Amino acid sequence: MFLYAFTFTVLHIAAITTGMFDEVTTELGYESYAEKINSIPGVSEHVPMPMNTLVNIGYFVVGIYWFFKFRGDFWGEGFATFSMLYSGIQTARMLAQSQRTAVLDQWITTTTFCHATLWIISSYPEGAAKGTITRMVEKCGSPPVILISFLSYLLAVPFYYGFDVSLALHILVAVRVGYEAVFSPALEAGGKSRAVFARAMVCCVGFVVLKVADLPLREWWTPNCISGHFLSKICDVGQIHYTAQLLWVMKESGKIKQS
């Protein structure tokens, strides 16, 4: 599964190098972020936005932790691998501030949400009752869903908010499928799984709201280095961790299908 995630990321990079996404709307330049340049004396000489850059270590730490916890699990390993790869992708974006690293960052984000959705759906035992959205996605099949998710980024080419629409749909479907799993008799692990899902939801909301509010928060947020973007990344790492933990709790309950 590590090779699958790695190969899929290479496909993203190959498509981006064609130049077809060079006009896609992205946030470029340090002025797009609330963290001030040289926010930490000494460190900022080498890394202009140290907090927004160093926070990406969290993706790798969480990814490698769950990679070994789900060792041998096709979807679990893949999800953890995407988290580790994203650590490097987001770091490259912060350092390079280039169009193509920004596009890769956006695209891999939707891919990761798609993978989480399919991981949850694949965990249902054979013949188990499923929620409406879960059944709809399952009926399409994993390969078509992955392809649709992959191609959905093309919305960003002709439309200014194309990526935002694509990401919103990925998040909504993932959240709904997770909700249906948590309250499904086939998978739910009692109050523990619901508590983990609630934490994931808090992190998901924080990820979106704090990222959007990054620049507005700067108007009254005094620290130079602690920004909305930085806090949104903390939330993003948190939602990855709690998504994996949710599947782990279900696995420990003995109800989840072993892959």
PDB file of C-alpha atoms in Angstrom:
ATOM      1  CA  MET A   1       0.000   0.000   0.000  1.00  0.00           C
ATOM      2  CA  PHE A   2       2.983   2.289   0.521  1.00  0.00           C
ATOM      3  CA  LEU A   3       3.806   1.867  -3.175  1.00  0.00           C
ATOM      4  CA  TYR A   4       0.192   2.629  -4.103  1.00  0.00           C
ATOM      5  CA  ALA A   5       0.198   5.931  -2.224  1.00  0.00           C
ATOM      6  CA  PHE A   6       3.646   6.822  -3.523  1.00  0.00           C
ATOM      7  CA  THR A   7       2.735   5.962  -7.120  1.00  0.00           C
ATOM      8  CA  PHE A   8      -0.521   7.888  -6.897  1.00  0.00           C
ATOM      9  CA  THR A   9       1.388  10.934  -5.646  1.00  0.00           C
ATOM     10  CA  VAL A  10       3.796  10.610  -8.573  1.00  0.00           C
ATOM     11  CA  LEU A  11       0.792  10.633 -10.930  1.00  0.00           C
ATOM     12  CA  HIS A  12      -0.300  13.927  -9.387  1.00  0.00           C
ATOM     13  CA  ILE A  13       3.168  15.363  -9.899  1.00  0.00           C
ATOM     14  CA  ALA A  14       3.320  14.116 -13.494  1.00  0.00           C
ATOM     15  CA  ALA A  15      -0.006  15.794 -14.305  1.00  0.00           C
ATOM     16  CA  ILE A  16       1.100  19.036 -12.648  1.00  0.00           C
ATOM     17  CA  THR A  17       4.365  19.173 -14.613  1.00  0.00           C
ATOM     18  CA  THR A  18       2.374  19.352 -17.856  1.00  0.00           C
ATOM     19  CA  GLY A  19       1.609  22.947 -16.915  1.00  0.00           C
ATOM     20  CA  MET A  20      -2.152  22.613 -17.258  1.00  0.00           C
ATOM     21  CA  PHE A  21      -2.651  23.798 -13.656  1.00  0.00           C
ATOM     22  CA  ASP A  22      -0.284  26.766 -13.794  1.00  0.00           C
ATOM     23  CA  GLU A  23      -3.209  29.215 -13.840  1.00  0.00           C
ATOM     24  CA  VAL A  24      -5.181  27.588 -11.019  1.00  0.00           C
ATOM     25  CA  THR A  25      -5.983  29.879  -8.081  1.00  0.00           C
ATOM     26  CA  THR A  26      -3.591  29.266  -5.186  1.00  0.00           C
ATOM     27  CA  GLU A  27      -2.152  31.248  -2.297  1.00  0.00           C
ATOM     28  CA  LEU A  28       1.355  32.322  -3.278  1.00  0.00           C
ATOM     29  CA  GLY A  29       3.848  34.540  -1.497  1.00  0.00           C
ATOM     30  CA  TYR A  30       4.478  35.153   2.172  1.00  0.00           C
ATOM     31  CA  GLU A  31       1.932  37.963   2.127  1.00  0.00           C
ATOM     32  CA  SER A  32      -0.760  35.276   1.794  1.00  0.00           C
ATOM     33  CA  TYR A  33      -0.054  34.116   5.340  1.00  0.00           C
ATOM     34  CA  ALA A  34      -0.539  35.832   8.674  1.00  0.00           C
ATOM     35  CA  GLU A  35       2.741  34.618  10.177  1.00  0.00           C
ATOM     36  CA  LYS A  36       5.228  37.440   9.873  1.00  0.00           C
ATOM     37  CA  ILE A  37       8.526  36.938   8.102  1.00  0.00           C
ATOM     38  CA  ASN A  38      11.421  36.478  10.549  1.00  0.00           C
ATOM     39  CA  SER A  39       8.954  35.741  13.340  1.00  0.00           C
ATOM     40  CA  ILE A  40      11.599  33.811  15.284  1.00  0.00           C
ATOM     41  CA  PRO A  41      15.031  35.506  15.308  1.00  0.00           C
ATOM     42  CA  GLY A  42      17.826  33.186  14.269  1.00  0.00           C
ATOM     43  CA  VAL A  43      15.568  30.493  12.837  1.00  0.00           C
ATOM     44  CA  SER A  44      13.840  32.752  10.328  1.00  0.00           C
ATOM     45  CA  GLU A  45      17.128  33.466   8.586  1.00  0.00           C
ATOM     46  CA  HIS A  46      16.910  29.968   7.130  1.00  0.00           C
ATOM     47  CA  VAL A  47      13.150  29.359   7.272  1.00  0.00           C
ATOM     48  CA  PRO A  48      11.097  32.550   6.643  1.00  0.00           C
ATOM     49  CA  MET A  49       7.923  31.166   8.265  1.00  0.00           C
ATOM     50  CA  PRO A  50       9.295  28.690  10.825  1.00  0.00           C
ATOM     51  CA  MET A  51       6.043  27.876  12.633  1.00  0.00           C
ATOM     52  CA  ASN A  52       4.036  27.290   9.450  1.00  0.00           C
ATOM     53  CA  THR A  53       6.888  25.129   8.165  1.00  0.00           C
ATOM     54  CA  LEU A  54       7.901  23.147  11.241  1.00  0.00           C
ATOM     55  CA  VAL A  55       4.297  22.256  12.116  1.00  0.00           C
ATOM     56  CA  ASN A  56       4.363  19.901   9.128  1.00  0.00           C
ATOM     57  CA  ILE A  57       6.548  17.509  11.101  1.00  0.00           C
ATOM     58  CA  GLY A  58       3.315  16.557  12.835  1.00  0.00           C
ATOM     59  CA  TYR A  59       1.980  14.910   9.678  1.00  0.00           C
ATOM     60  CA  PHE A  60       5.017  12.656   9.502  1.00  0.00           C
ATOM     61  CA  VAL A  61       4.925  11.761  13.201  1.00  0.00           C
ATOM     62  CA  VAL A  62       1.228  10.854  13.107  1.00  0.00           C
ATOM     63  CA  GLY A  63       1.647   9.064   9.781  1.00  0.00           C
ATOM     64  CA  ILE A  64       4.524   6.854  10.861  1.00  0.00           C
ATOM     65  CA  TYR A  65       2.788   6.052  14.168  1.00  0.00           C
ATOM     66  CA  TRP A  66      -0.354   4.771  12.454  1.00  0.00           C
ATOM     67  CA  PHE A  67       1.612   3.143   9.642  1.00  0.00           C
ATOM     68  CA  PHE A  68       3.093   0.672  12.096  1.00  0.00           C
ATOM     69  CA  LYS A  69      -0.167   0.314  14.047  1.00  0.00           C
ATOM     70  CA  PHE A  70      -1.968  -0.678  10.840  1.00  0.00           C
ATOM     71  CA  ARG A  71       0.926  -2.649   9.401  1.00  0.00           C
ATOM     72  CA  GLY A  72      -0.486  -5.125   6.876  1.00  0.00           C
ATOM     73  CA  ASP A  73      -3.797  -3.269   6.559  1.00  0.00           C
ATOM     74  CA  PHE A  74      -4.159  -2.094   2.944  1.00  0.00           C
ATOM     75  CA  TRP A  75      -6.204   1.033   3.618  1.00  0.00           C
ATOM     76  CA  GLY A  76      -4.611   1.834   6.968  1.00  0.00           C
ATOM     77  CA  GLU A  77      -1.089   1.773   5.595  1.00  0.00           C
ATOM     78  CA  GLY A  78      -2.149   3.885   2.639  1.00  0.00           C
ATOM     79  CA  PHE A  79      -3.808   6.531   4.785  1.00  0.00           C
ATOM     80  CA  ALA A  80      -0.742   6.759   7.013  1.00  0.00           C
ATOM     81  CA  THR A  81       1.538   6.951   3.968  1.00  0.00           C
ATOM     82  CA  PHE A  82      -0.413   9.858   2.509  1.00  0.00           C
ATOM     83  CA  SER A  83       0.035  11.661   5.836  1.00  0.00           C
ATOM     84  CA  MET A  84       3.804  11.121   5.752  1.00  0.00           C
ATOM     85  CA  LEU A  85       4.034  12.230   2.112  1.00  0.00           C
ATOM     86  CA  TYR A  86       1.927  15.288   2.848  1.00  0.00           C
ATOM     87  CA  SER A  87       4.456  16.342   5.462  1.00  0.00           C
ATOM     88  CA  GLY A  88       7.046  16.760   2.721  1.00  0.00           C
ATOM     89  CA  ILE A  89       4.592  18.275   0.233  1.00  0.00           C
ATOM     90  CA  GLN A  90       3.364  20.977   2.612  1.00  0.00           C
ATOM     91  CA  THR A  91       6.918  21.742   3.744  1.00  0.00           C
ATOM     92  CA  ALA A  92       7.998  22.132   0.113  1.00  0.00           C
ATOM     93  CA  ARG A  93       5.093  24.505  -0.463  1.00  0.00           C
ATOM     94  CA  MET A  94       6.029  26.679   2.504  1.00  0.00           C
ATOM     95  CA  LEU A  95       9.685  26.881   1.475  1.00  0.00           C
ATOM     96  CA  ALA A  96       9.308  27.177  -2.296  1.00  0.00           C
ATOM     97  CA  GLN A  97       6.136  29.286  -2.484  1.00  0.00           C
ATOM     98  CA  SER A  98       5.701  28.019  -6.040  1.00  0.00           C
ATOM     99  CA  GLN A  99       2.525  27.440  -8.044  1.00  0.00           C
ATOM    100  CA  ARG A 100       3.172  23.760  -8.612  1.00  0.00           C
ATOM    101  CA  THR A 101       3.884  22.858  -4.994  1.00  0.00           C
ATOM    102  CA  ALA A 102       0.704  24.743  -4.052  1.00  0.00           C
ATOM    103  CA  VAL A 103      -1.317  22.764  -6.608  1.00  0.00           C
ATOM    104  CA  LEU A 104       0.130  19.472  -5.361  1.00  0.00           C
ATOM    105  CA  ASP A 105      -0.747  20.464  -1.797  1.00  0.00           C
ATOM    106  CA  GLN A 106      -4.358  21.171  -2.769  1.00  0.00           C
ATOM    107  CA  TRP A 107      -4.759  18.059  -4.892  1.00  0.00           C
ATOM    108  CA  ILE A 108      -3.329  15.622  -2.348  1.00  0.00           C
ATOM    109  CA  THR A 109      -5.683  17.047   0.272  1.00  0.00           C
ATOM    110  CA  THR A 110      -8.767  15.929  -1.670  1.00  0.00           C
ATOM    111  CA  THR A 111      -7.120  12.572  -2.387  1.00  0.00           C
ATOM    112  CA  THR A 112      -6.565  11.979   1.326  1.00  0.00           C
ATOM    113  CA  PHE A 113     -10.205  12.702   2.167  1.00  0.00           C
ATOM    114  CA  CYS A 114     -11.277  10.303  -0.593  1.00  0.00           C
ATOM    115  CA  HIS A 115      -8.982   7.607   0.786  1.00  0.00           C
ATOM    116  CA  ALA A 116     -10.376   8.042   4.306  1.00  0.00           C
ATOM    117  CA  THR A 117     -13.922   7.668   2.951  1.00  0.00           C
ATOM    118  CA  LEU A 118     -13.119   4.453   1.109  1.00  0.00           C
ATOM    119  CA  TRP A 119     -11.239   3.087   4.114  1.00  0.00           C
ATOM    120  CA  ILE A 120     -14.308   3.462   6.320  1.00  0.00           C
ATOM    121  CA  ILE A 121     -16.602   1.901   3.719  1.00  0.00           C
ATOM    122  CA  SER A 122     -14.245  -1.040   3.168  1.00  0.00           C
ATOM    123  CA  SER A 123     -14.395  -1.816   6.891  1.00  0.00           C
ATOM    124  CA  TYR A 124     -18.035  -2.940   6.930  1.00  0.00           C
ATOM    125  CA  PRO A 125     -18.583  -6.688   7.357  1.00  0.00           C
ATOM    126  CA  GLU A 126     -20.184  -8.485   4.397  1.00  0.00           C
ATOM    127  CA  GLY A 127     -23.932  -7.944   4.229  1.00  0.00           C
ATOM    128  CA  ALA A 128     -23.974  -5.255   6.912  1.00  0.00           C
ATOM    129  CA  ALA A 129     -26.603  -2.515   6.717  1.00  0.00           C
ATOM    130  CA  LYS A 130     -25.187   0.818   5.587  1.00  0.00           C
ATOM    131  CA  GLY A 131     -26.292   4.439   5.476  1.00  0.00           C
ATOM    132  CA  THR A 132     -27.553   6.151   2.314  1.00  0.00           C
ATOM    133  CA  ILE A 133     -24.353   7.988   1.335  1.00  0.00           C
ATOM    134  CA  THR A 134     -22.221   4.978   2.190  1.00  0.00           C
ATOM    135  CA  ARG A 135     -24.332   2.770  -0.088  1.00  0.00           C
ATOM    136  CA  MET A 136     -24.147   5.312  -2.906  1.00  0.00           C
ATOM    137  CA  VAL A 137     -20.358   5.535  -2.762  1.00  0.00           C
ATOM    138  CA  GLU A 138     -19.975   1.777  -2.377  1.00  0.00           C
ATOM    139  CA  LYS A 139     -22.230   1.151  -5.378  1.00  0.00           C
ATOM    140  CA  CYS A 140     -19.886   3.214  -7.549  1.00  0.00           C
ATOM    141  CA  GLY A 141     -16.912   1.040  -6.558  1.00  0.00           C
ATOM    142  CA  SER A 142     -13.509   2.101  -5.274  1.00  0.00           C
ATOM    143  CA  PRO A 143     -11.689   2.528  -8.648  1.00  0.00           C
ATOM    144  CA  PRO A 144     -14.376   4.822 -10.155  1.00  0.00           C
ATOM    145  CA  VAL A 145     -14.587   6.842  -6.928  1.00  0.00           C
ATOM    146  CA  ILE A 146     -10.808   7.278  -6.860  1.00  0.00           C
ATOM    147  CA  LEU A 147     -10.874   8.352 -10.515  1.00  0.00           C
ATOM    148  CA  ILE A 148     -13.723  10.827  -9.941  1.00  0.00           C
ATOM    149  CA  SER A 149     -11.876  12.251  -6.950  1.00  0.00           C
ATOM    150  CA  PHE A 150      -8.680  12.540  -8.969  1.00  0.00           C
ATOM    151  CA  LEU A 151     -10.424  14.296 -11.858  1.00  0.00           C
ATOM    152  CA  SER A 152     -12.457  16.577  -9.599  1.00  0.00           C
ATOM    153  CA  TYR A 153      -9.455  18.854  -9.269  1.00  0.00           C
ATOM    154  CA  LEU A 154      -9.989  19.795 -12.905  1.00  0.00           C
ATOM    155  CA  LEU A 155     -12.777  22.045 -11.583  1.00  0.00           C
ATOM    156  CA  ALA A 156     -10.007  24.343 -10.406  1.00  0.00           C
ATOM    157  CA  VAL A 157      -8.890  25.025 -13.989  1.00  0.00           C
ATOM    158  CA  PRO A 158     -11.926  26.939 -15.339  1.00  0.00           C
ATOM    159  CA  PHE A 159     -13.461  28.051 -12.035  1.00  0.00           C
ATOM    160  CA  TYR A 160     -11.972  30.397  -9.434  1.00  0.00           C
ATOM    161  CA  TYR A 161     -13.531  28.427  -6.577  1.00  0.00           C
ATOM    162  CA  GLY A 162     -13.216  25.056  -8.299  1.00  0.00           C
ATOM    163  CA  PHE A 163     -10.839  23.620  -5.707  1.00  0.00           C
ATOM    164  CA  ASP A 164     -12.949  24.912  -2.827  1.00  0.00           C
ATOM    165  CA  VAL A 165     -16.033  23.200  -4.255  1.00  0.00           C
ATOM    166  CA  SER A 166     -14.131  19.949  -4.792  1.00  0.00           C
ATOM    167  CA  LEU A 167     -12.659  20.013  -1.284  1.00  0.00           C
ATOM    168  CA  ALA A 168     -16.012  20.862   0.314  1.00  0.00           C
ATOM    169  CA  LEU A 169     -17.664  17.889  -1.397  1.00  0.00           C
ATOM    170  CA  HIS A 170     -14.853  15.564  -0.304  1.00  0.00           C
ATOM    171  CA  ILE A 171     -15.132  16.760   3.291  1.00  0.00           C
ATOM    172  CA  LEU A 172     -18.937  16.500   3.395  1.00  0.00           C
ATOM    173  CA  VAL A 173     -18.953  12.970   1.985  1.00  0.00           C
ATOM    174  CA  ALA A 174     -16.163  11.844   4.327  1.00  0.00           C
ATOM    175  CA  VAL A 175     -17.921  13.311   7.367  1.00  0.00           C
ATOM    176  CA  ARG A 176     -21.269  11.778   6.425  1.00  0.00           C
ATOM    177  CA  VAL A 177     -19.759   8.352   5.793  1.00  0.00           C
ATOM    178  CA  GLY A 178     -17.924   8.572   9.122  1.00  0.00           C
ATOM    179  CA  TYR A 179     -21.137   9.575  10.883  1.00  0.00           C
ATOM    180  CA  GLU A 180     -23.039   6.672   9.351  1.00  0.00           C
ATOM    181  CA  ALA A 181     -20.293   4.270  10.421  1.00  0.00           C
ATOM    182  CA  VAL A 182     -20.203   5.517  13.998  1.00  0.00           C
ATOM    183  CA  PHE A 183     -23.959   5.017  14.359  1.00  0.00           C
ATOM    184  CA  SER A 184     -24.089   1.765  12.411  1.00  0.00           C
ATOM    185  CA  PRO A 185     -24.755  -1.376  14.485  1.00  0.00           C
ATOM    186  CA  ALA A 186     -22.252  -3.143  12.218  1.00  0.00           C
ATOM    187  CA  LEU A 187     -19.317  -0.923  13.195  1.00  0.00           C
ATOM    188  CA  GLU A 188     -20.082   1.272  16.181  1.00  0.00           C
ATOM    189  CA  ALA A 189     -17.972   0.651  19.250  1.00  0.00           C
ATOM    190  CA  GLY A 190     -20.194   2.412  21.749  1.00  0.00           C
ATOM    191  CA  GLY A 191     -19.422   5.758  23.305  1.00  0.00           C
ATOM    192  CA  LYS A 192     -15.699   5.448  22.635  1.00  0.00           C
ATOM    193  CA  SER A 193     -16.036   5.543  18.854  1.00  0.00           C
ATOM    194  CA  ARG A 194     -18.489   8.436  19.042  1.00  0.00           C
ATOM    195  CA  ALA A 195     -16.124  10.383  21.292  1.00  0.00           C
ATOM    196  CA  VAL A 196     -13.268   9.878  18.826  1.00  0.00           C
ATOM    197  CA  PHE A 197     -15.507  10.892  15.929  1.00  0.00           C
ATOM    198  CA  ALA A 198     -16.498  14.054  17.828  1.00  0.00           C
ATOM    199  CA  ARG A 199     -12.823  14.952  18.287  1.00  0.00           C
ATOM    200  CA  ALA A 200     -12.211  14.398  14.593  1.00  0.00           C
ATOM    201  CA  MET A 201     -15.130  16.689  13.791  1.00  0.00           C
ATOM    202  CA  VAL A 202     -13.826  19.450  16.079  1.00  0.00           C
ATOM    203  CA  CYS A 203     -10.453  19.212  14.352  1.00  0.00           C
ATOM    204  CA  CYS A 204     -12.096  19.233  10.910  1.00  0.00           C
ATOM    205  CA  VAL A 205     -14.052  22.401  11.715  1.00  0.00           C
ATOM    206  CA  GLY A 206     -10.934  23.989  13.174  1.00  0.00           C
ATOM    207  CA  PHE A 207      -8.932  23.047  10.078  1.00  0.00           C
ATOM    208  CA  VAL A 208     -11.384  24.839   7.785  1.00  0.00           C
ATOM    209  CA  VAL A 209     -12.321  27.856   9.923  1.00  0.00           C
ATOM    210  CA  LEU A 210      -8.819  28.730  11.133  1.00  0.00           C
ATOM    211  CA  LYS A 211      -7.360  28.439   7.648  1.00  0.00           C
ATOM    212  CA  VAL A 212      -9.995  30.761   6.187  1.00  0.00           C
ATOM    213  CA  ALA A 213      -9.583  33.170   9.118  1.00  0.00           C
ATOM    214  CA  ASP A 214      -5.772  33.262   8.928  1.00  0.00           C
ATOM    215  CA  LEU A 215      -5.419  36.792   7.562  1.00  0.00           C
ATOM    216  CA  PRO A 216      -8.481  38.313   9.317  1.00  0.00           C
ATOM    217  CA  LEU A 217      -7.177  37.019  12.655  1.00  0.00           C
ATOM    218  CA  ARG A 218      -3.954  38.933  12.117  1.00  0.00           C
ATOM    219  CA  GLU A 219      -5.819  42.190  12.670  1.00  0.00           C
ATOM    220  CA  TRP A 220      -6.142  41.486  16.390  1.00  0.00           C
ATOM    221  CA  TRP A 221      -3.999  38.417  17.002  1.00  0.00           C
ATOM    222  CA  THR A 222      -0.754  39.727  18.524  1.00  0.00           C
ATOM    223  CA  PRO A 223       1.827  36.860  18.378  1.00  0.00           C
ATOM    224  CA  ASN A 224       4.054  37.051  15.311  1.00  0.00           C
ATOM    225  CA  CYS A 225       4.475  33.303  14.920  1.00  0.00           C
ATOM    226  CA  ILE A 226       1.184  31.747  16.094  1.00  0.00           C
ATOM    227  CA  SER A 227      -1.254  32.265  13.222  1.00  0.00           C
ATOM    228  CA  GLY A 228      -4.575  30.886  12.067  1.00  0.00           C
ATOM    229  CA  HIS A 229      -2.783  28.845   9.412  1.00  0.00           C
ATOM    230  CA  PHE A 230      -0.483  27.317  12.027  1.00  0.00           C
ATOM    231  CA  LEU A 231      -3.406  26.403  14.273  1.00  0.00           C
ATOM    232  CA  SER A 232      -5.347  25.012  11.293  1.00  0.00           C
ATOM    233  CA  LYS A 233      -2.423  22.680  10.616  1.00  0.00           C
ATOM    234  CA  ILE A 234      -2.537  21.494  14.223  1.00  0.00           C
ATOM    235  CA  CYS A 235      -6.219  20.718  13.658  1.00  0.00           C
ATOM    236  CA  ASP A 236      -5.436  18.990  10.356  1.00  0.00           C
ATOM    237  CA  VAL A 237      -2.882  16.722  12.016  1.00  0.00           C
ATOM    238  CA  GLY A 238      -5.500  16.092  14.696  1.00  0.00           C
ATOM    239  CA  GLN A 239      -8.205  15.057  12.240  1.00  0.00           C
ATOM    240  CA  ILE A 240      -5.802  12.628  10.553  1.00  0.00           C
ATOM    241  CA  HIS A 241      -4.896  11.155  13.929  1.00  0.00           C
ATOM    242  CA  TYR A 242      -8.502  10.829  15.110  1.00  0.00           C
ATOM    243  CA  THR A 243      -9.661   9.380  11.785  1.00  0.00           C
ATOM    244  CA  ALA A 244      -7.071   6.638  12.133  1.00  0.00           C
ATOM    245  CA  GLN A 245      -7.941   6.216  15.810  1.00  0.00           C
ATOM    246  CA  LEU A 246     -11.611   5.835  14.923  1.00  0.00           C
ATOM    247  CA  LEU A 247     -10.816   2.939  12.613  1.00  0.00           C
ATOM    248  CA  TRP A 248      -8.509   1.487  15.269  1.00  0.00           C
ATOM    249  CA  VAL A 249     -11.233   1.628  17.933  1.00  0.00           C
ATOM    250  CA  MET A 250     -13.635  -0.112  15.558  1.00  0.00           C
ATOM    251  CA  LYS A 251     -10.983  -2.703  14.783  1.00  0.00           C
ATOM    252  CA  GLU A 252     -10.385  -3.333  18.483  1.00  0.00           C
ATOM    253  CA  SER A 253     -14.115  -3.818  18.980  1.00  0.00           C
ATOM    254  CA  GLY A 254     -13.882  -6.885  16.730  1.00  0.00           C
ATOM    255  CA  LYS A 255     -16.602  -5.697  14.336  1.00  0.00           C
ATOM    256  CA  ILE A 256     -14.457  -4.222  11.595  1.00  0.00           C
ATOM    257  CA  LYS A 257     -13.624  -6.293   8.539  1.00  0.00           C
ATOM    258  CA  GLN A 258      -9.935  -7.184   8.401  1.00  0.00           C
ATOM    259  CA  SER A 259      -8.217  -6.159   5.154  1.00  0.00           C
TER     260      SER A 259
END
